[in-house]
Tab-separated table of C-alpha atoms and ligand atoms in Angstrom:
chain	number	residue	atom	x	y	z
V	1	MET	CA	90.803	41.367	45.841
V	2	ARG	CA	92.463	43.925	43.655
V	3	LYS	CA	91.070	47.472	43.715
V	4	LEU	CA	90.184	48.835	40.259
V	5	PHE	CA	92.408	51.553	38.814
V	6	ILE	CA	91.504	54.192	36.281
V	7	ALA	CA	94.533	56.085	35.064
V	8	GLY	CA	94.855	58.662	32.279
V	9	ASN	CA	98.037	59.361	30.332
V	10	TRP	CA	97.818	62.842	28.697
V	11	LYS	CA	101.079	62.509	26.788
V	12	MET	CA	101.998	65.815	25.170
V	13	ASN	CA	98.566	67.347	25.515
V	14	HIS	CA	97.027	70.304	27.547
V	15	THR	CA	98.788	73.467	28.580
V	16	GLY	CA	98.772	74.553	32.205
V	17	THR	CA	95.825	76.884	31.536
V	18	GLU	CA	93.837	74.010	29.816
V	19	THR	CA	94.746	71.720	32.693
V	20	GLU	CA	93.382	74.091	35.299
V	21	ARG	CA	90.058	74.318	33.423
V	22	PHE	CA	89.876	70.605	32.842
V	23	CYS	CA	90.573	69.851	36.501
V	24	ARG	CA	87.947	72.362	37.753
V	25	GLU	CA	85.335	70.784	35.427
V	26	LEU	CA	86.310	67.272	36.486
V	27	ARG	CA	86.209	68.040	40.193
V	28	ALA	CA	82.789	69.663	39.796
V	29	LYS	CA	81.416	66.248	38.615
V	30	GLY	CA	82.479	64.637	41.894
V	31	LEU	CA	85.713	62.748	42.474
V	32	GLU	CA	85.152	61.289	45.929
V	33	GLY	CA	83.626	57.931	46.761
V	34	HIS	CA	84.339	56.071	43.557
V	35	LYS	CA	85.215	52.429	43.355
V	36	ALA	CA	88.459	52.753	41.538
V	37	ASP	CA	91.779	54.470	42.482
V	38	LEU	CA	92.144	57.466	40.196
V	39	LEU	CA	95.198	58.860	38.483
V	40	LEU	CA	96.011	61.456	35.810
V	41	CYS	CA	99.561	61.950	34.362
V	42	PRO	CA	99.769	65.356	32.718
V	43	PRO	CA	102.905	66.834	31.054
V	44	TYR	CA	105.546	68.075	33.542
V	45	THR	CA	104.490	71.647	32.864
V	46	SER	CA	100.883	70.989	33.889
V	47	ILE	CA	101.632	69.100	37.174
V	48	HIS	CA	101.547	72.245	39.208
V	49	ALA	CA	98.183	73.329	37.790
V	50	MET	CA	96.747	69.869	38.402
V	51	VAL	CA	97.993	69.576	41.901
V	52	SER	CA	96.645	73.031	42.781
V	53	VAL	CA	93.102	72.065	41.750
V	54	LEU	CA	93.005	68.364	42.548
V	55	GLY	CA	95.831	67.967	45.193
V	56	ASP	CA	93.324	67.413	48.027
V	57	SER	CA	90.900	65.233	46.035
V	58	ALA	CA	90.742	61.490	45.397
V	59	MET	CA	92.572	62.092	42.086
V	60	ASN	CA	96.299	61.097	42.211
V	61	VAL	CA	98.718	62.948	40.058
V	62	GLY	CA	101.623	61.196	38.289
V	63	ALA	CA	104.489	61.985	35.902
V	64	GLN	CA	104.881	60.322	32.531
V	65	ASN	CA	108.657	59.576	33.004
V	66	LEU	CA	111.575	60.199	35.280
V	67	HIS	CA	115.418	59.980	35.017
V	68	GLU	CA	117.157	57.253	36.944
V	69	LYS	CA	119.843	59.614	38.278
V	70	ASP	CA	119.244	61.829	41.357
V	71	SER	CA	120.672	65.053	39.788
V	72	GLY	CA	123.347	66.305	37.474
V	73	ALA	CA	124.163	67.400	33.921
V	74	TYR	CA	121.235	65.725	32.133
V	75	THR	CA	119.602	68.612	30.276
V	76	ALA	CA	115.861	68.465	30.100
V	77	GLU	CA	115.563	65.497	32.389
V	78	ILE	CA	113.549	65.310	35.623
V	79	SER	CA	114.441	63.356	38.743
V	80	ALA	CA	112.280	61.361	41.181
V	81	ASP	CA	112.726	63.982	43.903
V	82	MET	CA	111.570	66.752	41.543
V	83	ILE	CA	108.479	64.715	40.664
V	84	ARG	CA	107.599	64.009	44.294
V	85	ASP	CA	108.273	67.602	45.335
V	86	ALA	CA	105.847	68.819	42.524
V	87	GLY	CA	103.118	66.703	44.182
V	88	CYS	CA	103.223	63.418	42.172
V	89	THR	CA	102.836	60.084	43.827
V	90	TYR	CA	102.890	57.923	40.685
V	91	VAL	CA	105.119	57.725	37.645
V	92	LEU	CA	104.737	55.914	34.279
V	93	ILE	CA	107.819	53.976	33.156
V	94	GLY	CA	108.640	52.384	29.732
V	95	HIS	CA	105.657	53.614	27.795
V	96	SER	CA	105.934	52.296	24.281
V	97	GLU	CA	106.170	55.804	22.832
V	98	ARG	CA	109.337	56.264	25.131
V	99	ARG	CA	110.743	52.960	23.937
V	100	ARG	CA	109.973	53.769	20.277
V	101	TYR	CA	110.850	57.501	19.892
V	102	PHE	CA	113.370	57.886	22.689
V	103	HIS	CA	115.069	54.536	22.513
V	104	GLU	CA	114.359	53.437	26.052
V	105	SER	CA	115.684	49.973	26.681
V	106	ASP	CA	114.569	47.239	28.982
V	107	GLU	CA	117.671	47.917	31.148
V	108	GLY	CA	116.755	51.627	31.349
V	109	VAL	CA	113.256	50.772	32.347
V	110	ASN	CA	114.667	48.560	35.105
V	111	ALA	CA	116.961	51.354	36.311
V	112	LYS	CA	114.064	53.825	36.379
V	113	LEU	CA	111.819	51.370	38.184
V	114	LYS	CA	114.492	50.873	40.957
V	115	LYS	CA	114.836	54.606	41.357
V	116	ALA	CA	111.062	55.181	41.550
V	117	LEU	CA	110.683	52.467	44.240
V	118	ASP	CA	113.699	53.816	46.123
V	119	LYS	CA	112.048	57.185	46.177
V	120	ASP	CA	108.633	55.990	47.215
V	121	LEU	CA	106.949	56.777	43.899
V	122	SER	CA	104.390	54.197	42.805
V	123	PRO	CA	105.484	52.962	39.405
V	124	ILE	CA	103.306	51.852	36.444
V	125	VAL	CA	105.434	49.841	34.109
V	126	CYS	CA	104.238	49.489	30.568
V	127	ILE	CA	104.811	46.493	28.379
V	128	GLY	CA	103.253	45.228	25.135
V	129	GLU	CA	103.999	43.812	21.728
V	130	LYS	CA	104.160	45.427	18.280
V	131	LYS	CA	101.809	44.646	15.442
V	132	GLU	CA	104.301	42.440	13.600
V	133	GLU	CA	105.207	40.564	16.804
V	134	ARG	CA	101.518	39.765	17.356
V	135	GLU	CA	101.305	38.612	13.741
V	136	ASP	CA	104.437	36.436	14.158
V	137	GLY	CA	102.835	34.768	17.208
V	138	VAL	CA	105.500	35.955	19.634
V	139	THR	CA	103.328	38.193	21.833
V	140	GLU	CA	103.957	36.043	25.009
V	141	LYS	CA	107.676	35.868	24.375
V	142	VAL	CA	107.964	39.630	23.968
V	143	VAL	CA	105.800	40.556	26.929
V	144	ARG	CA	107.625	38.033	29.158
V	145	LYS	CA	110.986	39.337	28.165
V	146	GLN	CA	109.931	42.982	28.808
V	147	LEU	CA	108.292	42.015	32.149
V	148	LEU	CA	111.224	40.009	33.559
V	149	ALA	CA	113.800	42.571	32.377
V	150	ALA	CA	111.860	45.369	34.092
V	151	LEU	CA	111.664	43.452	37.346
V	152	GLU	CA	115.192	42.123	37.281
V	153	GLY	CA	116.890	42.267	40.681
V	154	LEU	CA	113.681	43.260	42.604
V	155	SER	CA	112.569	41.263	45.579
V	156	ALA	CA	109.000	39.821	45.459
V	157	GLU	CA	108.108	42.419	48.098
V	158	ALA	CA	109.484	45.415	45.991
V	159	ALA	CA	107.813	43.949	42.830
V	160	GLY	CA	104.506	43.871	44.819
V	161	LYS	CA	104.571	47.636	44.742
V	162	VAL	CA	104.496	47.826	40.942
V	163	THR	CA	101.439	48.319	38.790
V	164	LEU	CA	101.798	46.889	35.289
V	165	ALA	CA	100.111	48.150	32.120
V	166	TYR	CA	99.712	45.766	29.195
V	167	GLU	CA	99.500	48.073	26.172
V	168	PRO	CA	99.705	46.342	22.751
V	169	VAL	CA	101.490	48.862	20.681
V	170	TRP	CA	99.196	48.219	17.693
V	171	ALA	CA	96.246	49.415	19.751
V	172	ILE	CA	97.757	52.692	21.023
V	173	GLY	CA	96.181	55.784	19.394
V	174	THR	CA	95.415	53.726	16.338
V	175	GLY	CA	91.629	53.434	16.784
V	176	LEU	CA	92.138	49.682	17.293
V	177	THR	CA	91.540	48.019	20.676
V	178	ALA	CA	92.518	44.476	21.778
V	179	SER	CA	89.186	42.586	22.300
V	180	PRO	CA	88.484	41.934	26.018
V	181	GLU	CA	89.330	38.332	25.336
V	182	GLN	CA	92.633	39.035	23.626
V	183	ALA	CA	93.586	41.361	26.464
V	184	GLN	CA	92.539	38.966	29.155
V	185	GLU	CA	94.513	36.135	27.627
V	186	VAL	CA	97.721	38.256	27.877
V	187	HIS	CA	96.876	39.495	31.376
V	188	ARG	CA	96.409	35.984	32.509
V	189	PHE	CA	99.738	35.137	30.988
V	190	ILE	CA	101.441	38.034	32.719
V	191	ARG	CA	99.974	36.996	36.093
V	192	ARG	CA	101.098	33.394	35.571
V	193	THR	CA	104.651	34.585	34.652
V	194	LEU	CA	104.730	36.727	37.872
V	195	ALA	CA	103.586	33.736	39.973
V	196	GLU	CA	106.274	31.559	38.355
V	197	ASN	CA	109.070	34.016	38.810
V	198	LEU	CA	108.140	35.890	42.045
V	199	ASP	CA	105.542	34.493	44.400
V	200	GLY	CA	101.927	33.454	44.000
V	201	HIS	CA	100.643	35.917	46.544
V	202	VAL	CA	102.381	38.871	45.021
V	203	ALA	CA	101.235	37.806	41.579
V	204	ASP	CA	97.646	37.785	42.858
V	205	ARG	CA	98.005	41.218	44.328
V	206	ILE	CA	99.704	43.130	41.483
V	207	ARG	CA	97.324	45.162	39.387
V	208	ILE	CA	97.545	44.819	35.615
V	209	LEU	CA	95.945	47.629	33.667
V	210	TYR	CA	94.989	47.479	30.027
V	211	GLY	CA	95.846	50.391	27.652
V	212	GLY	CA	95.274	50.984	23.971
V	213	GLY	CA	92.052	52.468	22.655
V	214	ALA	CA	90.242	52.309	25.991
V	215	LYS	CA	87.143	54.469	25.896
V	216	PRO	CA	83.544	54.615	27.407
V	217	ALA	CA	82.211	52.122	24.741
V	218	ASN	CA	84.622	49.292	25.622
V	219	ALA	CA	85.421	50.117	29.350
V	220	GLU	CA	82.800	47.818	30.824
V	221	ALA	CA	83.711	44.747	28.753
V	222	LEU	CA	87.413	45.225	29.409
V	223	LEU	CA	87.045	45.902	33.113
V	224	SER	CA	84.763	42.840	33.507
V	225	GLU	CA	87.622	40.466	32.548
V	226	GLU	CA	89.040	38.609	35.431
V	227	ASP	CA	92.673	39.767	35.203
V	228	ILE	CA	92.063	43.309	33.909
V	229	ASP	CA	92.336	45.470	36.990
V	230	GLY	CA	91.989	48.856	35.476
V	231	LEU	CA	92.648	50.984	32.378
V	232	LEU	CA	95.518	53.293	31.240
V	233	ILE	CA	93.648	55.710	29.002
V	234	GLY	CA	95.317	57.999	26.472
V	235	GLY	CA	93.006	59.830	24.129
V	236	ALA	CA	89.812	59.308	26.011
V	237	SER	CA	91.355	60.803	29.220
V	238	LEU	CA	91.758	64.227	27.447
V	239	LYS	CA	87.996	64.866	27.503
V	240	VAL	CA	86.349	65.430	30.868
V	241	ASP	CA	83.096	63.653	29.831
V	242	ASP	CA	84.810	60.558	28.483
V	243	LEU	CA	87.133	60.214	31.452
V	244	TYR	CA	84.314	60.690	33.996
V	245	LYS	CA	82.063	58.210	32.155
V	246	ILE	CA	84.861	55.591	32.465
V	247	ILE	CA	85.216	56.319	36.206
V	248	GLU	CA	81.362	55.862	36.501
V	249	ILE	CA	81.483	52.574	34.584
V	250	ALA	CA	84.145	51.297	36.948
V	251	ASP	CA	81.700	52.045	39.725
V	252	THR	CA	79.367	49.404	38.272
V	253	ILE	CA	81.889	46.558	37.974
V	254	ASN	CA	81.418	43.706	40.377
V	255	LYS	CA	84.141	41.147	40.571
Z	1	LIG	P1	95.194	55.456	23.785
Z	1	LIG	O1	96.640	55.478	24.510
Z	1	LIG	O2	94.208	55.209	24.852
Z	1	LIG	O3	95.071	56.850	23.196
Z	1	LIG	O4	95.222	54.404	22.789
Z	1	LIG	C1	96.925	54.609	25.648
Z	1	LIG	C2	98.316	54.840	26.120
Z	1	LIG	O5	99.220	55.086	25.319
Z	1	LIG	O6	98.541	54.773	27.355
């Protein structure tokens, strides 16, 4: 049994002031007793505001990235210790926007993942194919390569602490969404790949979130799929009502 997981990735949105207002409104709706684990990943500058309002609630707070080194001359970068000290327990790693705009490589994702685990941060590793890769029929090949490169050198036990997010790049912020069937097919493939390369029990336990155009209108259908264990939500996590609706939809899912 994998517990559902509803996670929001705010990307470069919401100032500290806006974050504080958002979090107060969200908290007033009721964050306790929901079926899913809950997470929001605000920009670094909003972590403090979010932790001040939601730090003692069921909402977990995460960062959107980390640097693989502990400290040093890496201007503008943020270490795992800094993230933890700020009150985060989760961190996103290898989001496609990081890969695309900031040239993050599979090797870099692997180094960041090892650092996050070493520092007791719960990592969410993002993988997914581009539009032309799907059209060329190489989705599974691409996803498998990203997955195995990210997990390279980890024991099955360490890999069991990772949450994965399948995010087809063509569905991120584009208004497109993978159909629940398309997403399920890749999620099943990811789980099979984990079982073949790690261990069947670990593969069964690892949560695989779907991301890319998730919103209240498609949350139920996506979450009902057997191997979709939660959602990583961009745009729809920026509005209190949309995010809360999705949390409530997760409450109704039985599987
Ligand atoms: P989206 O973004 O929900 O706005 O498509 C998802 C993501 O990038 O995590």
